[in-house]
Amino acid sequence: MPASGRPGGAPDAERETARAGRRVAQGAVGRVEAPEPGEEPHRGQRPRHGGEGIGRPREGGSPGGGGRSRPRGGDPGGTVPGPSPAPHDGRSAASGAHHEETSRAAEAGEATGAQVPPPASPPPVPPARSAHPGESGEVAAARQAGGDRLRFIGAATRRIARGIDLDEIVLGLCRATVPTFADAILVYLRDPLPVGDERPTGPVVLRLRRTDRIPEEPDTNGARLPVLPAQPDLGPAMGGSAAELAEVRPGGPLAEVLRGVRPLFGEAQAARTALPELLGPDPRLPGGHRVILAPLRGRRRVIGAAVFLRRPDRPAFEPDDLLVAAQLATHTALGVDKAVLYGREAYIADALQRTMLPDSLPQPTGVRLASRYLPAAETARVGGDWYDAIPLPGSRVALVVGDVMGHSMTSAAIMGQLRTTAQTLAGLDLPPQEVLHHLDEQAQRLGTDRMATCMYAVYDPVAHRITIANAGHPPPVMLHRGGRAEVLRVPSGAPIGVGGVDFEAVELDAPAGATLVLYTDGLVESRIRDVWTGIEQLRERLAETARLTGPNSPPLEPLCDEVLDMLGPGDRDDDIALLAARFDGIAPSDVAYWYLDPKAQTAGQARRLARRALARWGLDELTDQLELLVSEVVTNAVRYAERPITLRLLRTDVLRCEVGDDVPQLPRLRQARPSDEGGRGLYLVNRMARRWGATRLSMGKVVWFELSMPPGAPRG
């Protein structure tokens, strides 16, 4: 009959592990192994209980004894004849061979009806046959046991090597050794685990990472394993949920064993003094060679320890089992080192990606912004997606979304350089097509294979217009106030890094209440759908969300969440950057704009114009402050300008004043000496204004400042 207790569809590696492990765990020469599912059992062999061959006692016999011979004639009270497991007392395999020969003779007699008399006395035991002439039976059996150990080690290490992360590797060690090599295992790892060449500064602490054991059975009278501490993922059946820590005392017994690297039997003097330090003062371990303490050594240092245990009713470990434990510990430690390094690389890449994205978006006048970023679903697939919002002179804002091709830390680094370049170019107030042209040149300087797609848009809240230039990026989607969503017709252009390609910009209406959605291709393209299908799904999702809010525009943050909900389980092949801009605009009635000639009387003229605008808006409380600051800024502009200067007042949640001229040099705040006649204008602006700044333009500069609105003042 076939062995029971194992599914017939077990993987080959696990079946090989279990088969070789049972041979190793038998601990005696000449023992017959229980057949695997699907194999024909040896004639006269009785399968072991549980189907795992872990040395449980048979019914009606001692833990190490054999089954009784069934009487001829089919006595139902008998048992199936079979070889008894050889006890660990040095008997040779020859007696087992003689027993098997007798069983075969008895079976032949039953088949033919002939009476086969039992032998009066055991015949002389012939030596075991060997494939190598001149070998004795003991040498052949030792060779067979060595082959079994090698097969077990090969299958077990393959199972350990299949793990990628730390938990998978430790679990692979537990599953490969329990119950084939040991009845229980405890795996301790350093906390925290060192990474690479870093040197831990604190004391060495070992944390119980995982335990595993075969379940207890009622027939193991007096042969139970000691109670093992539990990990939370093992459930209440393991007796609790508290993790254990063991601090390795410098120069202590455990430190010496870990430094020695080699596995030791629990009965060894060094292990006897080290195990209580690891497991507690009274571990109550089985006697004899039934415990192995194996240090786990990685590439540069010891990273933990493993404890293998066997039941008292099972054959003890043999000296060669120390070599098996050493191989298992070495492969596990190297796998843990690999997993830690791999995890650190993924963490660094993800941190690099996130630190290059803006921590928070600005809140410029006339537009509200929201963003989302999602890394790829696969671990360490770091890409080069980025987004940005850059305030520009004149209350404008630049909206940027880009995607560097590839998934690596190099892609993330290239993304950071292109984003910094885009911010610098935006500060020069260049047209969108010129910004893309300079980004293309920068990408070529970084390398011949550095390519990226980018969408660059500039929104003017006063003119209610948006200017867009595209470099091979998916087109944006505009959601209008009434719920209509449209894909904007923007020339696609060539990706950044191709070189020698002109970029084209288009100017479109940006009505108040509309929402512009910029995104990277990870949102609309995956292995299960093409990019245009994804764009259409995005448009439909935006329109459907807008219908839920009626005539009002949907809030930005929930809108971004709804957009990301369109992703299915298989749609996260790439990282995703999403930027949504709600255009509020600035009404013409809240804007006052003048051109002034650079003359000596211009400062007085600017004060009068500003006073009239404040009176029209009902902001007379700000008249004195505004006249003083406008006079100082306009005076500085008139002193150096050659062309007409501009003066603009904007009424929103603050009062903003902007003065532009054709001089590119930016003013700097400095401390004037008591004897200086000038140099105090910017000092007054810095003390009295809510905020102030200066921005260089392609044809000059703009100096601006903001004043807080008085309580109860009408807002724009």
XYZ file of C-alpha atoms in Angstrom:
716
model
C 0.000 0.000 0.000
C 1.308 3.500 -0.730
C 2.434 5.802 2.029
C -0.236 8.188 3.258
C -0.204 11.706 4.612
C 1.309 13.592 1.649
C -0.509 15.007 -1.371
C 0.350 13.310 -4.586
C 0.927 16.593 -6.394
C 3.814 17.890 -4.253
C 6.521 19.730 -6.175
C 9.549 17.735 -7.217
C 11.928 19.778 -5.074
C 9.833 19.288 -1.939
C 9.418 15.561 -2.674
C 13.165 15.207 -3.157
C 13.804 17.147 0.035
C 11.467 14.952 2.042
C 12.776 11.711 0.529
C 16.437 12.496 1.046
C 15.731 13.981 4.460
C 14.020 10.862 5.689
C 17.036 8.845 4.677
C 19.333 11.243 6.468
C 17.101 11.352 9.545
C 16.915 7.567 9.944
C 20.351 7.660 11.451
C 21.098 3.958 10.916
C 22.440 1.942 8.006
C 20.153 -0.353 6.038
C 16.807 1.177 7.020
C 14.067 0.925 4.398
C 12.419 4.202 3.374
C 8.680 4.751 3.061
C 7.685 5.174 -0.618
C 6.619 8.480 -2.071
C 3.073 8.950 -3.422
C 2.852 7.362 -6.832
C 5.764 4.974 -6.154
C 5.372 1.245 -5.686
C 6.233 0.300 -2.095
C 8.957 -2.257 -1.451
C 7.608 -5.741 -1.068
C 7.075 -6.611 2.514
C 7.402 -2.990 3.616
C 4.830 -1.407 5.891
C 4.390 2.357 5.472
C 5.124 4.560 8.424
C 2.397 6.476 10.218
C 1.932 10.031 8.924
C 3.751 9.331 5.659
C 6.744 11.527 6.614
C 9.125 8.924 7.963
C 10.085 10.867 11.070
C 10.649 7.877 13.320
C 7.319 7.681 15.157
C 6.795 4.391 17.080
C 4.764 1.752 15.366
C 1.630 0.294 16.788
C 2.332 -2.535 19.117
C 6.040 -1.998 19.227
C 8.719 0.116 20.807
C 9.803 3.307 19.143
C 12.767 1.583 17.613
C 11.381 -1.937 17.179
C 9.878 -3.582 14.115
C 6.430 -4.930 13.316
C 5.376 -8.476 14.080
C 5.338 -11.162 11.322
C 1.870 -12.123 10.150
C 1.044 -15.848 10.599
C 0.562 -17.823 7.412
C -2.984 -18.540 6.440
C -4.114 -14.915 6.626
C -4.577 -14.512 10.367
C -6.453 -11.208 10.587
C -4.915 -10.439 13.931
C -1.414 -10.307 12.529
C 0.502 -7.465 11.012
C 2.038 -7.035 7.617
C 5.553 -8.457 7.472
C 8.243 -5.857 6.923
C 11.743 -4.883 7.959
C 12.032 -3.159 11.281
C 13.968 0.048 11.385
C 17.460 -0.714 12.431
C 18.068 0.595 15.938
C 20.985 2.863 16.472
C 23.133 0.145 18.073
C 25.569 -0.740 15.287
C 23.806 -3.709 13.692
C 24.760 -4.122 10.058
C 22.513 -4.063 7.020
C 23.014 -7.787 6.460
C 20.400 -8.826 9.036
C 17.871 -6.558 7.309
C 18.659 -8.179 3.984
C 18.149 -11.630 5.514
C 14.803 -10.521 6.987
C 13.668 -9.225 3.608
C 14.694 -12.473 1.915
C 12.642 -14.441 4.429
C 9.614 -12.213 3.775
C 9.924 -12.757 0.040
C 10.055 -16.507 0.523
C 6.928 -16.380 2.679
C 5.092 -14.384 0.019
C 6.133 -16.872 -2.658
C 4.748 -19.685 -0.544
C 1.413 -17.933 -0.146
C 1.166 -17.355 -3.889
C 1.807 -21.020 -4.838
C 0.110 -22.674 -1.893
C 3.327 -24.429 -0.882
C 4.441 -24.585 2.697
C 7.641 -22.786 3.333
C 9.164 -24.012 6.579
C 10.764 -21.342 8.656
C 14.501 -21.643 8.998
C 15.649 -23.392 12.096
C 18.343 -20.829 12.626
C 19.424 -17.709 10.775
C 21.844 -18.549 7.997
C 25.194 -16.860 7.908
C 24.884 -13.230 6.945
C 26.461 -12.641 3.530
C 28.265 -9.362 2.988
C 26.278 -6.580 1.304
C 26.772 -6.280 -2.405
C 28.454 -3.173 -3.666
C 28.856 -1.529 -7.025
C 32.521 -1.130 -6.166
C 34.353 -4.488 -6.000
C 36.145 -5.079 -2.736
C 33.901 -2.787 -0.647
C 32.436 -4.109 2.546
C 28.776 -3.731 3.447
C 29.521 -0.983 5.946
C 31.435 1.032 3.329
C 28.625 0.627 0.787
C 26.040 1.674 3.343
C 28.116 4.702 4.304
C 28.413 5.628 0.636
C 24.625 5.356 0.265
C 24.027 7.493 3.369
C 26.440 10.114 2.046
C 24.579 10.227 -1.263
C 21.295 10.666 0.573
C 22.719 13.571 2.533
C 24.000 15.241 -0.626
C 20.614 14.893 -2.307
C 18.878 16.327 0.750
C 21.284 19.272 0.941
C 20.838 20.009 -2.766
C 17.050 19.973 -2.555
C 16.993 21.973 0.689
C 19.342 24.686 -0.570
C 17.321 25.030 -3.764
C 14.245 25.618 -1.668
C 16.026 28.200 0.472
C 17.401 29.962 -2.606
C 13.911 30.385 -4.058
C 13.144 33.039 -1.443
C 13.573 36.695 -2.344
C 12.716 38.538 0.837
C 13.793 37.751 4.384
C 10.647 35.941 5.478
C 10.612 33.676 2.420
C 14.214 32.593 3.000
C 13.701 31.806 6.689
C 10.456 29.993 5.913
C 12.254 27.974 3.232
C 14.796 26.821 5.812
C 12.027 25.766 8.196
C 10.035 23.910 5.555
C 13.115 22.150 4.178
C 14.314 20.828 7.556
C 11.097 20.081 9.487
C 10.333 17.184 9.762
C 12.814 15.633 7.338
C 15.981 16.648 9.170
C 14.713 17.873 12.546
C 11.478 17.802 14.502
C 11.719 21.474 15.436
C 13.801 24.515 14.536
C 14.343 27.979 15.996
C 15.838 30.715 13.812
C 17.377 33.792 15.470
C 18.574 36.820 13.510
C 20.348 39.988 14.571
C 18.139 42.941 15.336
C 18.677 45.148 13.451
C 20.314 43.235 10.633
C 23.526 44.894 9.405
C 23.603 45.967 5.769
C 26.714 45.718 3.639
C 29.809 47.116 5.340
C 28.038 49.099 8.047
C 29.297 48.492 11.563
C 26.637 48.213 14.283
C 27.491 50.393 17.250
C 25.192 48.909 19.905
C 25.252 45.470 21.521
C 24.499 42.388 19.425
C 20.870 41.375 19.960
C 19.315 38.237 18.471
C 15.575 38.228 17.844
C 13.576 35.051 17.370
C 12.545 35.375 13.741
C 10.614 32.148 13.309
C 9.968 28.740 14.871
C 8.604 25.591 13.307
C 7.847 22.101 14.601
C 5.874 18.976 13.813
C 2.609 18.783 15.753
C 2.521 16.847 18.991
C 0.656 13.528 19.020
C -0.871 11.585 21.918
C 1.300 8.527 21.297
C 4.571 10.321 22.084
C 4.423 9.462 25.762
C 7.275 11.086 27.562
C 8.890 12.096 24.289
C 7.535 15.595 23.793
C 9.739 18.379 22.593
C 10.261 21.339 24.881
C 7.784 24.181 24.568
C 9.128 26.583 21.981
C 8.621 30.325 22.081
C 6.297 31.559 19.392
C 6.148 34.149 16.684
C 2.902 36.022 16.021
C 2.493 34.453 12.561
C 2.482 30.930 13.983
C -0.862 31.359 15.742
C -2.039 30.410 19.213
C -1.208 26.727 18.666
C 2.422 27.543 19.334
C 1.600 28.792 22.804
C 1.659 32.570 22.643
C 2.556 35.623 20.591
C 5.518 37.216 22.386
C 8.787 37.517 20.467
C 11.997 36.804 22.388
C 15.237 38.743 22.415
C 18.657 37.450 23.414
C 21.481 39.923 23.968
C 24.866 38.421 23.179
C 27.236 39.359 25.974
C 30.720 40.233 24.717
C 33.082 37.414 25.626
C 30.193 35.205 26.803
C 29.596 31.551 25.826
C 27.150 32.410 23.052
C 29.522 34.989 21.597
C 32.305 32.382 21.508
C 30.086 29.840 19.730
C 28.975 32.411 17.166
C 32.562 33.461 16.604
C 33.561 29.843 16.031
C 31.076 29.578 13.137
C 30.975 25.747 13.173
C 27.786 23.956 14.315
C 27.956 22.091 17.636
C 25.985 19.323 19.284
C 23.925 20.445 22.227
C 25.937 18.089 24.474
C 29.191 19.890 23.706
C 30.516 21.953 26.576
C 30.464 25.219 24.611
C 26.904 24.635 23.406
C 25.651 23.624 26.859
C 26.720 26.972 28.258
C 25.584 28.970 25.197
C 22.065 27.555 24.763
C 20.709 28.891 28.091
C 21.909 32.330 27.077
C 19.945 31.973 23.833
C 16.841 30.053 24.970
C 16.573 30.970 28.616
C 17.944 29.603 31.896
C 15.941 26.331 31.741
C 15.444 25.285 28.122
C 14.698 21.580 29.000
C 16.252 20.239 25.835
C 16.342 16.531 24.870
C 19.446 14.650 25.964
C 22.021 13.068 23.712
C 22.981 14.306 20.283
C 19.495 15.589 19.550
C 20.267 19.310 19.493
C 22.492 21.191 17.023
C 23.405 24.854 17.478
C 24.443 26.315 14.120
C 25.653 29.930 13.750
C 24.400 31.771 10.673
C 27.312 33.593 9.068
C 26.825 35.931 6.139
C 29.470 37.402 3.903
C 31.162 39.512 6.565
C 29.761 38.662 9.999
C 27.563 36.341 11.999
C 23.948 37.406 11.558
C 22.155 34.871 13.746
C 21.831 31.274 14.872
C 19.636 28.238 14.189
C 18.766 25.487 16.680
C 17.758 22.054 15.318
C 16.019 19.604 17.683
C 14.959 15.945 17.458
C 12.576 13.988 19.650
C 13.957 11.526 22.191
C 12.138 8.697 20.356
C 13.974 9.499 17.122
C 17.551 8.519 16.243
C 20.052 11.075 17.422
C 22.053 13.280 15.094
C 25.211 11.763 13.678
C 28.538 13.546 13.244
C 27.882 13.926 9.521
C 24.686 15.811 10.356
C 26.864 18.652 11.592
C 28.037 19.088 7.999
C 24.413 19.113 6.829
C 23.552 21.777 9.418
C 26.583 23.821 8.363
C 25.483 23.776 4.722
C 21.915 24.766 5.600
C 23.142 27.580 7.863
C 25.579 28.902 5.255
C 23.032 29.022 2.442
C 20.431 30.593 4.720
C 22.816 33.281 5.959
C 23.940 34.167 2.441
C 20.298 34.336 1.354
C 19.474 36.636 4.266
C 22.391 38.874 3.316
C 21.105 38.982 -0.242
C 17.568 39.808 0.881
C 18.754 42.599 3.179
C 20.874 44.167 0.442
C 18.035 43.840 -2.060
C 15.596 45.442 0.368
C 17.990 48.283 1.102
C 18.489 48.920 -2.618
C 14.729 49.075 -3.142
C 14.369 51.422 -0.160
C 17.139 53.725 -1.381
C 15.725 53.836 -4.895
C 12.229 54.603 -3.654
C 13.536 57.228 -1.216
C 15.584 58.804 -4.013
C 12.515 58.952 -6.203
C 10.313 60.507 -3.532
C 12.836 63.066 -2.327
C 13.129 64.398 -5.862
C 9.381 65.041 -5.993
C 7.953 68.190 -4.367
C 7.056 67.814 -0.697
C 4.054 70.079 -1.179
C 2.546 72.003 -4.032
C 2.411 75.812 -4.048
C -0.922 77.570 -3.939
C -0.583 80.319 -6.532
C -3.288 82.870 -7.141
C -6.145 81.755 -9.370
C -5.447 78.000 -9.439
C -5.803 75.068 -7.042
C -3.552 72.025 -7.329
C -3.590 68.363 -6.256
C -1.207 65.531 -7.060
C -0.632 61.818 -6.621
C 2.384 59.551 -7.058
C 2.303 55.740 -7.008
C 5.415 53.574 -7.477
C 5.254 50.490 -9.645
C 3.672 47.422 -8.033
C 6.819 45.348 -8.498
C 9.500 45.780 -5.857
C 12.422 48.079 -6.708
C 10.953 49.004 -10.118
C 11.805 52.656 -9.574
C 11.061 54.856 -12.527
C 11.606 58.449 -13.504
C 8.108 59.944 -13.301
C 7.872 63.450 -11.871
C 5.504 66.385 -11.601
C 5.949 69.986 -10.551
C 4.143 73.326 -10.202
C 6.313 76.443 -10.471
C 4.980 79.959 -9.713
C 5.862 82.466 -12.434
C 5.761 86.284 -12.576
C 2.362 87.841 -13.181
C 0.571 85.277 -10.987
C 1.089 82.637 -13.657
C 2.037 79.041 -12.874
C 3.955 76.417 -14.842
C 2.591 72.845 -14.702
C 5.091 70.091 -15.548
C 4.739 66.308 -15.803
C 7.525 64.093 -17.164
C 8.619 60.484 -17.435
C 12.201 59.297 -17.894
C 12.323 56.037 -19.822
C 13.515 52.991 -17.876
C 13.210 51.670 -14.343
C 16.336 51.992 -12.245
C 18.128 54.285 -9.874
C 19.763 55.841 -12.942
C 16.330 56.776 -14.261
C 15.486 58.398 -10.935
C 18.765 60.335 -10.977
C 18.169 61.537 -14.547
C 14.674 62.596 -13.507
C 16.102 64.716 -10.712
C 18.468 66.497 -13.085
C 15.760 67.194 -15.653
C 13.368 68.460 -12.976
C 16.017 70.836 -11.643
C 16.725 72.051 -15.170
C 13.009 72.636 -15.782
C 12.749 74.705 -12.595
C 15.705 76.830 -13.629
C 14.317 77.393 -17.128
C 10.901 78.245 -15.726
C 12.496 80.881 -13.514
C 13.791 82.552 -16.689
C 10.177 82.830 -17.911
C 10.956 81.148 -21.226
C 8.120 80.061 -23.521
C 7.089 76.384 -23.102
C 8.604 75.301 -26.426
C 11.922 76.895 -25.470
C 11.891 75.106 -22.131
C 11.486 71.750 -23.901
C 14.239 72.651 -26.356
C 16.707 73.308 -23.529
C 15.596 70.132 -21.727
C 16.336 68.211 -24.910
C 19.842 69.660 -25.004
C 20.382 68.812 -21.341
C 19.277 65.206 -21.897
C 21.766 64.836 -24.748
C 24.550 66.124 -22.509
C 23.655 63.503 -19.908
C 24.051 60.666 -22.420
C 23.038 59.435 -25.822
C 20.410 57.044 -24.439
C 18.827 59.464 -21.921
C 15.282 59.948 -23.184
C 12.142 61.230 -21.521
C 8.683 62.510 -22.299
C 7.435 65.790 -20.872
C 4.376 68.048 -20.852
C 4.974 71.726 -20.014
C 2.031 74.117 -19.603
C 1.793 77.743 -18.428
C -1.509 79.007 -17.025
C -2.325 82.729 -16.917
C -5.203 83.365 -14.476
C -5.688 86.936 -15.678
C -6.040 86.070 -19.360
C -7.759 82.712 -18.618
C -5.471 81.071 -21.169
C -3.068 78.149 -21.058
C -0.060 77.549 -23.290
C 1.041 73.909 -23.718
C 4.061 72.273 -25.367
C 4.466 68.499 -25.582
C 7.492 66.221 -25.976
C 6.115 62.757 -26.745
C 3.826 62.694 -23.682
C 0.210 61.453 -23.498
C -2.216 64.350 -24.123
C -3.868 66.094 -21.161
C -7.597 65.859 -20.407
C -9.722 68.925 -19.662
C -12.794 68.501 -17.452
C -15.199 71.412 -17.888
C -17.563 72.739 -15.248
C -20.659 71.185 -16.866
C -19.167 67.682 -16.702
C -17.826 67.428 -20.239
C -14.354 65.856 -20.488
C -12.233 66.255 -23.595
C -8.781 65.121 -24.657
C -6.896 68.245 -25.705
C -5.420 68.302 -29.173
C -1.776 69.040 -28.501
C 1.015 68.237 -30.995
C 2.766 65.138 -29.659
C 6.323 66.115 -30.590
C 9.403 63.946 -30.143
C 10.687 62.748 -26.762
C 13.355 64.716 -24.958
C 16.814 63.421 -25.833
C 16.191 62.713 -29.530
C 17.850 65.956 -30.590
C 17.360 68.187 -33.604
C 13.566 68.380 -33.215
C 11.524 71.570 -32.949
C 8.751 71.729 -30.376
C 5.460 73.499 -30.966
C 3.266 75.248 -28.393
C -0.486 75.795 -28.613
C -2.587 78.330 -26.685
C -6.018 77.245 -25.470
C -8.842 78.665 -23.403
C -8.815 77.815 -19.700
C -12.290 78.791 -18.454
C -12.933 79.289 -14.762
C -14.044 76.073 -13.058
C -12.323 73.801 -15.566
C -9.832 71.138 -14.420
C -6.699 70.156 -16.325
C -5.424 66.617 -15.654
C -1.793 65.844 -16.489
C -0.487 62.300 -16.009
C 2.194 59.802 -17.020
C 1.626 56.746 -19.191
C 1.557 54.385 -16.214
C -2.011 55.563 -15.554
C -3.388 54.716 -19.008
C -1.112 51.983 -20.393
C -0.423 48.453 -19.150
C 0.067 44.918 -20.402
C -3.694 44.417 -20.746
C -4.625 47.672 -22.543
C -3.082 50.096 -24.999
C -2.522 53.769 -24.286
C -5.478 55.131 -26.276
C -7.897 52.727 -24.631
C -6.602 53.908 -21.274
C -6.980 57.579 -22.253
C -10.596 56.980 -23.228
C -11.237 55.200 -19.923
C -9.696 58.169 -18.103
C -11.942 60.601 -19.964
C -15.026 58.530 -19.140
C -14.038 58.266 -15.481
C -13.634 62.051 -15.214
C -16.995 62.678 -16.872
C -18.702 60.105 -14.656
C -17.244 61.656 -11.511
C -18.309 65.147 -12.599
C -21.896 63.975 -13.137
C -22.083 62.958 -9.481
C -21.510 66.558 -8.333
C -23.970 68.160 -10.743
C -23.236 71.695 -11.972
C -20.440 72.196 -9.439
C -16.926 71.008 -10.166
C -15.871 67.932 -8.130
C -13.336 68.546 -5.322
C -9.787 68.014 -6.453
C -8.576 65.500 -3.848
C -11.519 63.071 -4.244
C -11.226 63.497 -8.009
C -7.611 62.283 -7.926
C -8.641 59.290 -5.833
C -11.405 58.422 -8.300
C -8.938 58.581 -11.182
C -6.580 56.152 -9.457
C -9.464 53.778 -8.710
C -9.730 53.023 -12.414
C -6.565 50.931 -12.100
C -7.147 47.193 -12.000
C -4.991 44.463 -10.366
C -2.807 44.093 -13.478
C -2.506 47.784 -14.327
C 0.442 48.686 -12.080
C 3.277 47.893 -14.483
C 4.755 51.381 -14.231
C 4.922 54.176 -11.706
C 2.283 56.891 -11.951
C 2.451 60.664 -11.564
C -0.782 62.660 -11.591
C -1.231 66.447 -11.421
C -4.665 68.110 -11.416
C -5.135 71.898 -11.705
C -8.485 73.632 -11.043
C -8.615 76.980 -12.866
C -10.318 79.660 -10.786
C -8.797 82.604 -12.614
C -8.833 86.235 -11.613
C -11.765 88.389 -12.672
C -10.942 91.493 -14.758
C -12.566 93.676 -12.110
C -9.897 92.521 -9.631
C -7.001 93.581 -11.840
C -5.525 97.074 -12.310
C -2.741 97.442 -14.922
C -0.739 100.459 -16.122
C 2.253 101.330 -18.319
C 4.401 104.165 -16.922
C 7.231 106.091 -18.549
C 10.525 106.073 -16.632
C 10.513 109.722 -15.535
C 11.120 111.523 -12.249
C 7.388 112.164 -11.813
C 6.470 108.484 -12.300
C 6.640 107.596 -8.587
C 3.980 110.211 -7.734
C 1.823 109.067 -10.640
C 2.057 105.443 -9.402
C 0.923 106.507 -5.908
C -2.159 108.259 -7.268
C -3.144 105.309 -9.468
C -2.751 102.867 -6.592
C -4.852 105.081 -4.284
C -7.706 105.209 -6.813
C -7.683 101.435 -7.268
C -7.892 100.863 -3.512
C -10.788 103.294 -3.233
C -12.640 101.445 -5.991
C -12.134 98.115 -4.171
C -13.015 99.454 -0.729
C -9.498 98.905 0.662
C -8.765 102.401 1.942
C -7.141 100.940 5.079
C -4.192 99.799 2.970
C -3.657 103.136 1.235
C -0.754 104.408 3.358
C 1.169 101.118 3.257
C 0.636 100.624 -0.454
C 1.610 104.193 -1.417
C 4.860 103.981 0.553
C 5.923 100.595 -0.858
C 4.857 101.411 -4.434
C 6.845 104.635 -4.292
C 10.019 102.798 -3.189
C 9.775 100.006 -5.784
C 8.812 102.292 -8.683
C 11.627 104.717 -7.800
C 14.183 101.894 -8.059
C 12.742 100.830 -11.426
C 12.738 104.352 -12.843
C 16.354 104.908 -11.824
C 17.714 102.229 -14.194
C 14.947 101.454 -16.740
C 15.103 102.662 -20.342
C 11.696 101.418 -21.483
C 8.243 101.907 -19.953
C 7.708 100.110 -16.682
C 4.581 98.182 -15.699
C 2.495 98.456 -12.547
C -0.171 95.851 -11.757
C -2.402 95.376 -8.722
C -4.243 92.071 -8.113
C -7.007 91.653 -5.556
C -7.497 88.045 -4.412
C -7.156 86.708 -0.884
C -4.195 89.150 -0.642
C -3.340 92.416 -2.334
C -0.440 91.831 -4.733
C 1.596 94.544 -6.413
C 3.956 93.843 -9.345
C 6.422 96.308 -10.888
C 8.270 95.261 -14.043
C 11.188 96.869 -15.909
C 13.745 95.984 -18.568
C 16.774 95.698 -16.225
C 17.781 92.036 -15.595
C 19.744 92.680 -12.387
C 17.763 91.594 -9.341
C 17.668 93.859 -6.274
C 19.299 92.616 -3.091
C 18.408 93.468 0.455
C 21.306 95.140 2.275
C 21.839 97.030 5.503
C 22.399 100.749 4.774
C 24.964 102.677 6.819
C 23.895 105.804 8.736
C 25.760 108.019 6.252
C 24.102 106.464 3.148
C 21.428 108.542 1.413
C 19.701 105.498 -0.131
C 19.505 101.723 0.182
C 16.567 101.628 2.605
C 13.719 101.036 0.142
C 13.890 97.222 0.135
C 14.375 97.270 3.890
C 10.983 98.988 4.240
C 9.419 96.506 1.797
C 10.854 93.582 3.771
C 9.494 94.934 7.091
C 6.017 96.025 5.980
C 5.042 93.488 3.266
C 3.589 90.066 3.944
C 5.904 88.589 1.309
C 8.108 89.983 -1.410
C 10.428 88.769 -4.111
C 12.045 89.415 -7.494
C 11.943 87.236 -10.621
C 14.165 87.564 -13.667
C 12.386 87.557 -17.031
C 13.727 87.027 -20.524
C 13.493 90.803 -21.094
C 14.029 92.193 -17.575
C 12.592 91.470 -14.149
C 9.535 91.790 -11.922
C 9.635 92.929 -8.293
C 6.497 92.032 -6.339
C 5.133 92.234 -2.816
C 1.918 91.211 -1.044
C -0.130 92.877 1.685
C -2.579 91.050 3.917
C -6.214 92.030 3.481
C -7.799 93.863 6.422
C -10.474 92.002 8.398
C -13.894 92.230 6.781
C -12.500 93.571 3.512
C -14.214 92.434 0.293
C -12.350 89.664 -1.522
C -11.919 89.191 -5.210
